[in-house]
Amino acid sequence: MESLLIVKTSSSLSFPLKSHLSSSYSHQTTQVSKCKALNGGEKPWPLPMRLQRPLATLEHVGSSDGSIINLRHREGFSVNAAASDHPLESEPSNSPSKSVQGVLDAFYRFSRPHTVIGTALSILSVSLLAVEKLSDISPLFFTGTLEAIVAALFMNIYIVGLNQLSDIEIDKVNKPYLPLASGEYSVKTGIMIVSSFAVMSFWLASAVGSWPLFWALFISFGLGTAYSIDLPLLRWKRFALVAAMCILAVRAVIVQIAFYLHIQTHVYGRPVAFSKPVMFATAFMSFFSVVIALFKDIPDIAGDKIFGIRSFTVRLGQERVFWICISLLQMAYLVAIVVGASSSCTWSKYLTVIGHAALALILWTRAKTIDLSRKEAITSFYMFIWKLFYAEYLLIPFVR
């Protein structure tokens, strides 16, 4: 099998090497016979010591900056490179404790934990908007909220899992640490997981008997499927505007309105009524959802270009999309400050104005220092955007 290995030198120059790997080796070392240097010369270039082991049926993935992200052995061991953001076990282990740890770690990465946290926190925050008096905080409230969170998390895992099943080849370039891209999960395993979680999500909604909850899950299921699955007229992620609208519909509209109505009408048995905090949450999260939809493609530009995904980042460039995202968030924080300042409740006014001003300042300060030429820096900033997302849901219940 012919593999292309990218070896990064201390001077930040990248050298491509071709190595011919046969199906079996009698020795414990592997050599690369020739290395094309950038100056046009040729010289032998040995592999690092930690890679000098049998390399039969290895897979490789290069990052956008030219470094090796990981090398995986299909029979069960992987070799980590320094560029990986998600280190994996370097050697297989027969230890039951390490085996269980590996299974949990793979599922943790498969579930995309930043989306899981965002879903759980957003539903809890929106549910609190239906609370009108202290006595509303009851076991009935906690039961209804927990039912909604668990059903939504099941659906969340279906959506992110289906996206990974549809993007295995792209993820080998963009996110090689994900279980399907790395080979830890087979396609069959991935299908089994997403199917099971979709069924469990709908079963729970049916058992609860809440129509707002059921429709929230059903619409999320439909949009999530259309976004990812590669069928005629579907795979909407190929179209930048449609992809952004899918994310906005789920994160900004469905989560705010449907889960609020679940508590308001199903748990408390009250008539439909949309308060100022609910309308604010929907409007603010519309901005935030657009930013997430745009920003998630910035670190993935390499794979998207290769596989023809015409994201806004591919069409407009990383730097331009980055500053569009920052501008949208700053506008959202400005509106939030104005809304907070107009509140008749003194403690709500000070808390929301100071809170949103602080988040806006932190965002601007960090944005000014980012190095957009480094993929790991962009990925780190994307995770920072999600932390701002979490922080907003901590502030929303205090809007009055």
Short mmCIF file of C-alpha atoms in Angstrom, two decimals:
data_model
loop_
_atom_site.label_atom_id
_atom_site.label_comp_id
_atom_site.label_asym_id
_atom_site.label_seq_id
_atom_site.Cartn_x
_atom_site.Cartn_y
_atom_site.Cartn_z
CA MET A 1 0.00 0.00 0.00
CA GLU A 2 1.33 3.42 -0.85
CA SER A 3 1.07 6.07 1.84
CA LEU A 4 2.02 9.71 1.87
CA LEU A 5 3.57 10.73 5.17
CA ILE A 6 4.10 14.36 6.09
CA VAL A 7 7.04 14.87 8.43
CA LYS A 8 7.37 18.28 10.06
CA THR A 9 10.85 19.59 10.90
CA SER A 10 11.81 21.89 13.75
CA SER A 11 12.13 24.76 11.31
CA SER A 12 8.45 24.43 10.41
CA LEU A 13 9.20 23.11 6.94
CA SER A 14 7.10 20.15 5.81
CA PHE A 15 8.62 17.32 3.79
CA PRO A 16 6.43 14.80 1.91
CA LEU A 17 7.72 11.23 1.85
CA LYS A 18 6.43 8.24 -0.03
CA SER A 19 6.79 4.91 1.69
CA HIS A 20 5.84 1.57 0.22
CA LEU A 21 4.29 -0.52 2.98
CA SER A 22 3.90 -4.21 2.32
CA SER A 23 1.31 -6.40 4.04
CA SER A 24 3.87 -7.99 6.40
CA TYR A 25 7.27 -7.13 7.78
CA SER A 26 9.94 -9.39 9.21
CA HIS A 27 11.75 -6.56 11.00
CA GLN A 28 10.63 -4.07 13.66
CA THR A 29 11.85 -1.01 11.76
CA THR A 30 10.64 0.81 8.65
CA GLN A 31 12.74 3.09 6.53
CA VAL A 32 11.89 5.72 4.02
CA SER A 33 14.31 5.45 1.16
CA LYS A 34 14.15 8.91 -0.22
CA CYS A 35 12.94 12.30 0.91
CA LYS A 36 12.40 15.19 -1.40
CA ALA A 37 13.66 18.27 0.40
CA LEU A 38 12.29 21.68 -0.45
CA ASN A 39 15.65 22.79 -1.86
CA GLY A 40 15.41 20.10 -4.53
CA GLY A 41 17.97 17.75 -3.04
CA GLU A 42 17.47 14.15 -2.00
CA LYS A 43 18.57 12.51 1.22
CA PRO A 44 17.50 9.60 3.36
CA TRP A 45 15.03 10.46 6.08
CA PRO A 46 14.35 7.84 8.78
CA LEU A 47 11.00 7.67 10.54
CA PRO A 48 10.92 8.75 14.19
CA MET A 49 11.71 5.95 16.66
CA ARG A 50 8.13 5.83 17.95
CA LEU A 51 6.93 5.01 14.42
CA GLN A 52 9.51 2.25 13.88
CA ARG A 53 7.17 -0.69 14.35
CA PRO A 54 5.19 -2.94 11.98
CA LEU A 55 3.06 -0.61 9.90
CA ALA A 56 0.94 -3.04 7.93
CA THR A 57 -2.41 -1.56 6.85
CA LEU A 58 -1.88 1.86 8.36
CA GLU A 59 -4.13 4.75 7.56
CA HIS A 60 -2.88 8.32 7.61
CA VAL A 61 -4.51 11.71 7.71
CA GLY A 62 -2.81 15.07 7.21
CA SER A 63 -3.94 18.31 8.78
CA SER A 64 -4.27 21.55 6.91
CA ASP A 65 -0.95 22.80 8.24
CA GLY A 66 0.90 19.84 6.78
CA SER A 67 1.54 17.83 9.95
CA ILE A 68 0.53 14.25 10.66
CA ILE A 69 -2.59 14.10 12.76
CA ASN A 70 -2.68 10.38 13.43
CA LEU A 71 -1.76 6.97 12.14
CA ARG A 72 -4.09 4.07 12.96
CA HIS A 73 -3.51 0.33 12.76
CA ARG A 74 -6.63 -1.49 11.67
CA GLU A 75 -5.81 -4.39 13.94
CA GLY A 76 -6.13 -2.25 17.03
CA PHE A 77 -3.32 0.15 17.84
CA SER A 78 -2.78 3.77 16.95
CA VAL A 79 0.19 6.07 16.89
CA ASN A 80 -0.43 9.64 17.95
CA ALA A 81 1.24 12.63 16.40
CA ALA A 82 1.80 15.89 18.13
CA ALA A 83 -0.74 17.72 16.01
CA SER A 84 -3.72 15.70 17.28
CA ASP A 85 -6.13 17.60 19.48
CA HIS A 86 -7.62 14.37 20.76
CA PRO A 87 -4.90 11.92 21.74
CA LEU A 88 -5.81 8.26 21.56
CA GLU A 89 -4.34 5.20 23.25
CA SER A 90 -0.93 4.46 21.74
CA GLU A 91 -1.07 0.75 22.46
CA PRO A 92 -3.90 -1.76 22.77
CA SER A 93 -4.61 -3.11 26.21
CA ASN A 94 -6.24 -6.29 27.42
CA SER A 95 -6.88 -4.67 30.77
CA PRO A 96 -10.66 -4.56 31.38
CA SER A 97 -10.43 -1.11 32.95
CA LYS A 98 -8.56 0.35 29.96
CA SER A 99 -10.88 -1.42 27.55
CA VAL A 100 -13.93 0.14 29.21
CA GLN A 101 -12.18 3.52 29.28
CA GLY A 102 -11.51 3.26 25.55
CA VAL A 103 -15.14 2.42 24.79
CA LEU A 104 -16.38 5.36 26.86
CA ASP A 105 -13.84 7.71 25.29
CA ALA A 106 -14.88 6.71 21.76
CA PHE A 107 -18.56 7.25 22.54
CA TYR A 108 -17.74 10.56 24.23
CA ARG A 109 -16.11 11.81 21.02
CA PHE A 110 -18.86 10.33 18.85
CA SER A 111 -21.55 12.22 20.81
CA ARG A 112 -19.79 15.59 20.21
CA PRO A 113 -19.88 16.66 23.89
CA HIS A 114 -19.97 20.41 23.23
CA THR A 115 -23.35 19.96 21.49
CA VAL A 116 -24.61 17.70 24.29
CA ILE A 117 -23.76 20.32 26.92
CA GLY A 118 -25.34 23.06 24.81
CA THR A 119 -28.56 21.08 24.34
CA ALA A 120 -28.94 20.20 28.02
CA LEU A 121 -28.15 23.72 29.25
CA SER A 122 -30.44 25.41 26.73
CA ILE A 123 -33.44 23.24 27.62
CA LEU A 124 -32.91 23.78 31.35
CA SER A 125 -32.59 27.54 30.84
CA VAL A 126 -35.68 27.81 28.61
CA SER A 127 -37.70 25.64 31.00
CA LEU A 128 -36.98 28.12 33.80
CA LEU A 129 -38.63 30.85 31.71
CA ALA A 130 -41.99 29.15 32.33
CA VAL A 131 -41.54 29.48 36.11
CA GLU A 132 -43.77 32.28 37.43
CA LYS A 133 -43.51 31.77 41.18
CA LEU A 134 -41.32 29.92 43.62
CA SER A 135 -43.86 27.13 44.12
CA ASP A 136 -43.49 26.27 40.41
CA ILE A 137 -40.07 24.80 41.24
CA SER A 138 -41.51 21.41 42.16
CA PRO A 139 -40.84 17.73 41.51
CA LEU A 140 -43.26 18.03 38.58
CA PHE A 141 -41.05 20.72 37.03
CA PHE A 142 -37.85 18.70 37.47
CA THR A 143 -39.48 15.55 36.07
CA GLY A 144 -40.82 17.37 33.01
CA THR A 145 -37.49 19.10 32.39
CA LEU A 146 -35.52 15.87 32.77
CA GLU A 147 -37.81 14.07 30.31
CA ALA A 148 -37.25 16.82 27.76
CA ILE A 149 -33.47 16.88 28.25
CA VAL A 150 -33.04 13.10 27.95
CA ALA A 151 -35.24 12.85 24.84
CA ALA A 152 -33.41 15.79 23.25
CA LEU A 153 -29.99 14.34 24.05
CA PHE A 154 -30.97 11.06 22.39
CA MET A 155 -32.00 13.01 19.29
CA ASN A 156 -28.82 15.10 19.48
CA ILE A 157 -26.69 11.94 19.34
CA TYR A 158 -28.70 10.72 16.35
CA ILE A 159 -28.11 13.99 14.49
CA VAL A 160 -24.37 14.32 15.17
CA GLY A 161 -23.87 10.58 14.58
CA LEU A 162 -25.65 10.68 11.22
CA ASN A 163 -23.51 13.64 10.22
CA GLN A 164 -20.37 11.63 10.98
CA LEU A 165 -21.69 8.62 9.02
CA SER A 166 -22.23 10.88 6.02
CA ASP A 167 -18.84 12.60 6.34
CA ILE A 168 -16.38 9.79 7.05
CA GLU A 169 -14.01 10.68 4.22
CA ILE A 170 -14.24 14.42 4.95
CA ASP A 171 -13.62 13.83 8.66
CA LYS A 172 -10.45 11.88 7.86
CA VAL A 173 -9.10 15.26 6.80
CA ASN A 174 -10.97 17.66 9.09
CA LYS A 175 -11.61 15.63 12.27
CA PRO A 176 -9.55 12.43 12.18
CA TYR A 177 -10.00 11.90 15.93
CA LEU A 178 -13.70 11.01 15.52
CA PRO A 179 -14.37 7.27 15.93
CA LEU A 180 -15.74 6.61 12.44
CA ALA A 181 -12.96 8.56 10.73
CA SER A 182 -10.26 6.90 12.83
CA GLY A 183 -11.67 3.39 12.33
CA GLU A 184 -12.57 2.78 15.98
CA TYR A 185 -16.20 2.45 14.88
CA SER A 186 -17.30 0.58 11.80
CA VAL A 187 -20.09 1.97 9.64
CA LYS A 188 -22.33 -0.83 10.93
CA THR A 189 -21.64 0.22 14.52
CA GLY A 190 -22.38 3.85 13.69
CA ILE A 191 -25.69 2.95 12.03
CA MET A 192 -26.69 0.83 15.01
CA ILE A 193 -25.94 3.66 17.47
CA VAL A 194 -27.79 6.40 15.60
CA SER A 195 -30.80 4.19 14.87
CA SER A 196 -31.07 3.13 18.51
CA PHE A 197 -30.91 6.67 19.83
CA ALA A 198 -33.51 7.94 17.34
CA VAL A 199 -35.90 5.17 18.36
CA MET A 200 -35.31 5.83 22.07
CA SER A 201 -35.90 9.54 21.59
CA PHE A 202 -39.29 9.06 19.92
CA TRP A 203 -40.27 6.31 22.34
CA LEU A 204 -39.62 8.59 25.32
CA ALA A 205 -41.58 11.46 23.74
CA SER A 206 -44.48 9.09 23.08
CA ALA A 207 -44.38 7.80 26.66
CA VAL A 208 -44.36 11.34 28.06
CA GLY A 209 -47.33 12.34 25.89
CA SER A 210 -46.21 15.94 25.31
CA TRP A 211 -47.04 17.25 21.84
CA PRO A 212 -44.58 20.18 22.02
CA LEU A 213 -41.82 17.73 22.94
CA PHE A 214 -42.79 15.31 20.17
CA TRP A 215 -42.87 18.01 17.49
CA ALA A 216 -39.55 19.43 18.70
CA LEU A 217 -37.95 16.03 18.23
CA PHE A 218 -39.72 15.30 14.94
CA ILE A 219 -38.70 18.59 13.32
CA SER A 220 -35.13 18.22 14.62
CA PHE A 221 -35.04 14.68 13.23
CA GLY A 222 -36.24 15.85 9.82
CA LEU A 223 -33.89 18.81 9.54
CA GLY A 224 -30.92 16.85 10.94
CA THR A 225 -31.50 14.05 8.42
CA ALA A 226 -31.94 16.41 5.47
CA TYR A 227 -28.81 18.31 6.54
CA SER A 228 -26.51 15.27 6.48
CA ILE A 229 -27.80 12.29 4.51
CA ASP A 230 -26.50 11.94 0.96
CA LEU A 231 -29.71 11.37 -1.03
CA PRO A 232 -31.21 13.23 -4.00
CA LEU A 233 -32.45 16.71 -3.03
CA LEU A 234 -31.00 16.26 0.47
CA ARG A 235 -27.57 16.72 2.08
CA TRP A 236 -28.41 20.39 2.61
CA LYS A 237 -25.05 21.05 4.25
CA ARG A 238 -23.68 21.40 0.71
CA PHE A 239 -25.55 24.70 0.41
CA ALA A 240 -24.25 27.32 2.81
CA LEU A 241 -27.46 29.30 3.26
CA VAL A 242 -29.70 26.25 3.64
CA ALA A 243 -27.26 24.68 6.11
CA ALA A 244 -27.27 27.83 8.23
CA MET A 245 -31.08 27.92 8.18
CA CYS A 246 -31.25 24.32 9.42
CA ILE A 247 -29.05 25.09 12.41
CA LEU A 248 -30.91 28.33 13.11
CA ALA A 249 -34.29 26.57 13.00
CA VAL A 250 -33.25 23.98 15.57
CA ARG A 251 -31.00 25.97 17.92
CA ALA A 252 -32.84 29.29 17.79
CA VAL A 253 -36.51 28.45 17.24
CA ILE A 254 -37.28 24.84 18.13
CA VAL A 255 -35.29 24.79 21.36
CA GLN A 256 -36.62 28.10 22.67
CA ILE A 257 -40.28 27.77 21.74
CA ALA A 258 -41.04 24.04 21.76
CA PHE A 259 -39.33 23.23 25.05
CA TYR A 260 -40.80 26.32 26.69
CA LEU A 261 -44.25 25.18 25.56
CA HIS A 262 -43.52 21.70 26.88
CA ILE A 263 -43.20 23.11 30.40
CA GLN A 264 -45.84 25.83 29.99
CA THR A 265 -48.63 23.68 28.53
CA HIS A 266 -47.81 20.05 29.30
CA VAL A 267 -46.22 20.33 32.74
CA TYR A 268 -48.08 23.34 34.16
CA GLY A 269 -51.22 23.05 32.04
CA ARG A 270 -51.27 26.76 31.24
CA PRO A 271 -52.40 28.43 28.00
CA VAL A 272 -49.87 29.34 25.32
CA ALA A 273 -48.24 32.68 26.11
CA PHE A 274 -44.88 34.03 25.01
CA SER A 275 -43.18 36.31 27.51
CA LYS A 276 -40.50 38.94 26.90
CA PRO A 277 -37.66 36.59 28.03
CA VAL A 278 -38.81 33.90 25.57
CA MET A 279 -38.90 36.36 22.67
CA PHE A 280 -35.49 37.74 23.68
CA ALA A 281 -34.01 34.23 23.90
CA THR A 282 -35.34 33.35 20.44
CA ALA A 283 -34.01 36.55 18.85
CA PHE A 284 -30.61 36.41 20.55
CA MET A 285 -30.09 32.73 19.77
CA SER A 286 -30.95 33.40 16.14
CA PHE A 287 -27.79 35.52 15.95
CA PHE A 288 -25.82 32.94 17.88
CA SER A 289 -27.02 30.02 15.74
CA VAL A 290 -25.98 31.81 12.55
CA VAL A 291 -22.54 32.39 14.07
CA ILE A 292 -22.20 28.70 15.02
CA ALA A 293 -23.34 27.67 11.53
CA LEU A 294 -20.73 29.93 9.92
CA PHE A 295 -17.88 29.40 12.35
CA LYS A 296 -17.99 25.58 12.44
CA ASP A 297 -16.77 25.52 8.82
CA ILE A 298 -13.77 27.81 9.35
CA PRO A 299 -11.41 25.11 10.69
CA ASP A 300 -12.81 22.57 8.18
CA ILE A 301 -11.93 24.47 5.02
CA ALA A 302 -9.34 21.91 3.81
CA GLY A 303 -11.69 18.93 3.72
CA ASP A 304 -14.64 20.98 2.49
CA LYS A 305 -12.62 22.17 -0.52
CA ILE A 306 -11.52 18.64 -1.38
CA PHE A 307 -15.03 17.20 -1.24
CA GLY A 308 -16.89 20.10 -2.85
CA ILE A 309 -18.72 21.48 0.19
CA ARG A 310 -19.41 25.10 -0.82
CA SER A 311 -19.48 26.60 2.66
CA PHE A 312 -19.26 30.35 3.21
CA THR A 313 -15.67 29.83 4.38
CA VAL A 314 -14.72 28.13 1.11
CA ARG A 315 -16.39 30.89 -0.89
CA LEU A 316 -15.39 33.96 1.14
CA GLY A 317 -12.22 32.90 2.96
CA GLN A 318 -11.46 32.18 6.62
CA GLU A 319 -10.59 35.69 7.75
CA ARG A 320 -13.67 37.34 6.24
CA VAL A 321 -16.08 34.78 7.71
CA PHE A 322 -14.32 34.99 11.08
CA TRP A 323 -14.90 38.74 11.37
CA ILE A 324 -18.48 38.41 10.12
CA CYS A 325 -19.07 36.04 13.04
CA ILE A 326 -17.46 38.42 15.53
CA SER A 327 -19.52 41.33 14.20
CA LEU A 328 -22.79 39.38 14.48
CA LEU A 329 -22.06 38.41 18.08
CA GLN A 330 -21.14 41.97 19.01
CA MET A 331 -24.42 43.17 17.51
CA ALA A 332 -26.30 40.55 19.52
CA TYR A 333 -24.57 41.63 22.74
CA LEU A 334 -25.38 45.27 22.00
CA VAL A 335 -29.07 44.42 21.58
CA ALA A 336 -28.95 42.38 24.79
CA ILE A 337 -27.47 45.34 26.67
CA VAL A 338 -30.25 47.61 25.39
CA VAL A 339 -32.92 45.07 26.37
CA GLY A 340 -31.37 44.71 29.82
CA ALA A 341 -31.16 48.47 30.33
CA SER A 342 -34.89 48.80 29.53
CA SER A 343 -35.89 46.37 32.27
CA SER A 344 -37.99 47.73 35.13
CA CYS A 345 -36.39 45.22 37.51
CA THR A 346 -33.24 46.75 39.04
CA TRP A 347 -31.35 43.54 39.76
CA SER A 348 -32.19 42.18 36.27
CA LYS A 349 -31.02 45.42 34.65
CA TYR A 350 -27.61 45.43 36.32
CA LEU A 351 -27.02 41.70 35.95
CA THR A 352 -27.88 41.48 32.25
CA VAL A 353 -26.18 44.72 31.22
CA ILE A 354 -22.94 43.98 33.08
CA GLY A 355 -23.01 40.30 32.07
CA HIS A 356 -23.46 40.94 28.34
CA ALA A 357 -20.96 43.81 28.33
CA ALA A 358 -18.38 41.57 29.97
CA LEU A 359 -18.96 38.78 27.42
CA ALA A 360 -18.69 41.24 24.54
CA LEU A 361 -15.39 42.60 25.89
CA ILE A 362 -13.95 39.12 26.42
CA LEU A 363 -14.96 38.09 22.89
CA TRP A 364 -13.38 41.18 21.31
CA THR A 365 -10.15 40.86 23.31
CA ARG A 366 -9.68 37.23 22.35
CA ALA A 367 -10.65 37.78 18.71
CA LYS A 368 -7.90 40.40 18.32
CA THR A 369 -5.21 37.91 19.33
CA ILE A 370 -6.15 34.85 17.27
CA ASP A 371 -3.74 33.52 14.66
CA LEU A 372 -5.97 32.48 11.75
CA SER A 373 -3.10 30.68 10.05
CA ARG A 374 -3.15 27.95 12.73
CA LYS A 375 -5.96 25.39 12.54
CA GLU A 376 -5.65 24.48 16.21
CA ALA A 377 -6.09 28.16 17.16
CA ILE A 378 -9.28 28.39 15.09
CA THR A 379 -10.63 25.15 16.58
CA SER A 380 -9.89 26.42 20.08
CA PHE A 381 -11.74 29.65 19.31
CA TYR A 382 -14.72 27.64 18.03
CA MET A 383 -14.88 25.87 21.38
CA PHE A 384 -14.69 29.31 23.02
CA ILE A 385 -17.77 30.34 20.98
CA TRP A 386 -19.62 27.40 22.50
CA LYS A 387 -18.59 28.55 25.98
CA LEU A 388 -20.14 31.93 25.21
CA PHE A 389 -23.23 30.00 24.10
CA TYR A 390 -23.35 28.26 27.49
CA ALA A 391 -22.83 31.56 29.31
CA GLU A 392 -25.78 33.15 27.51
CA TYR A 393 -28.11 30.44 28.73
CA LEU A 394 -26.97 31.21 32.26
CA LEU A 395 -28.03 34.85 31.73
CA ILE A 396 -31.33 34.30 29.89
CA PRO A 397 -33.35 33.23 32.97
CA PHE A 398 -32.51 36.62 34.56
CA VAL A 399 -33.96 38.67 31.69
CA ARG A 400 -37.12 40.48 32.85
#
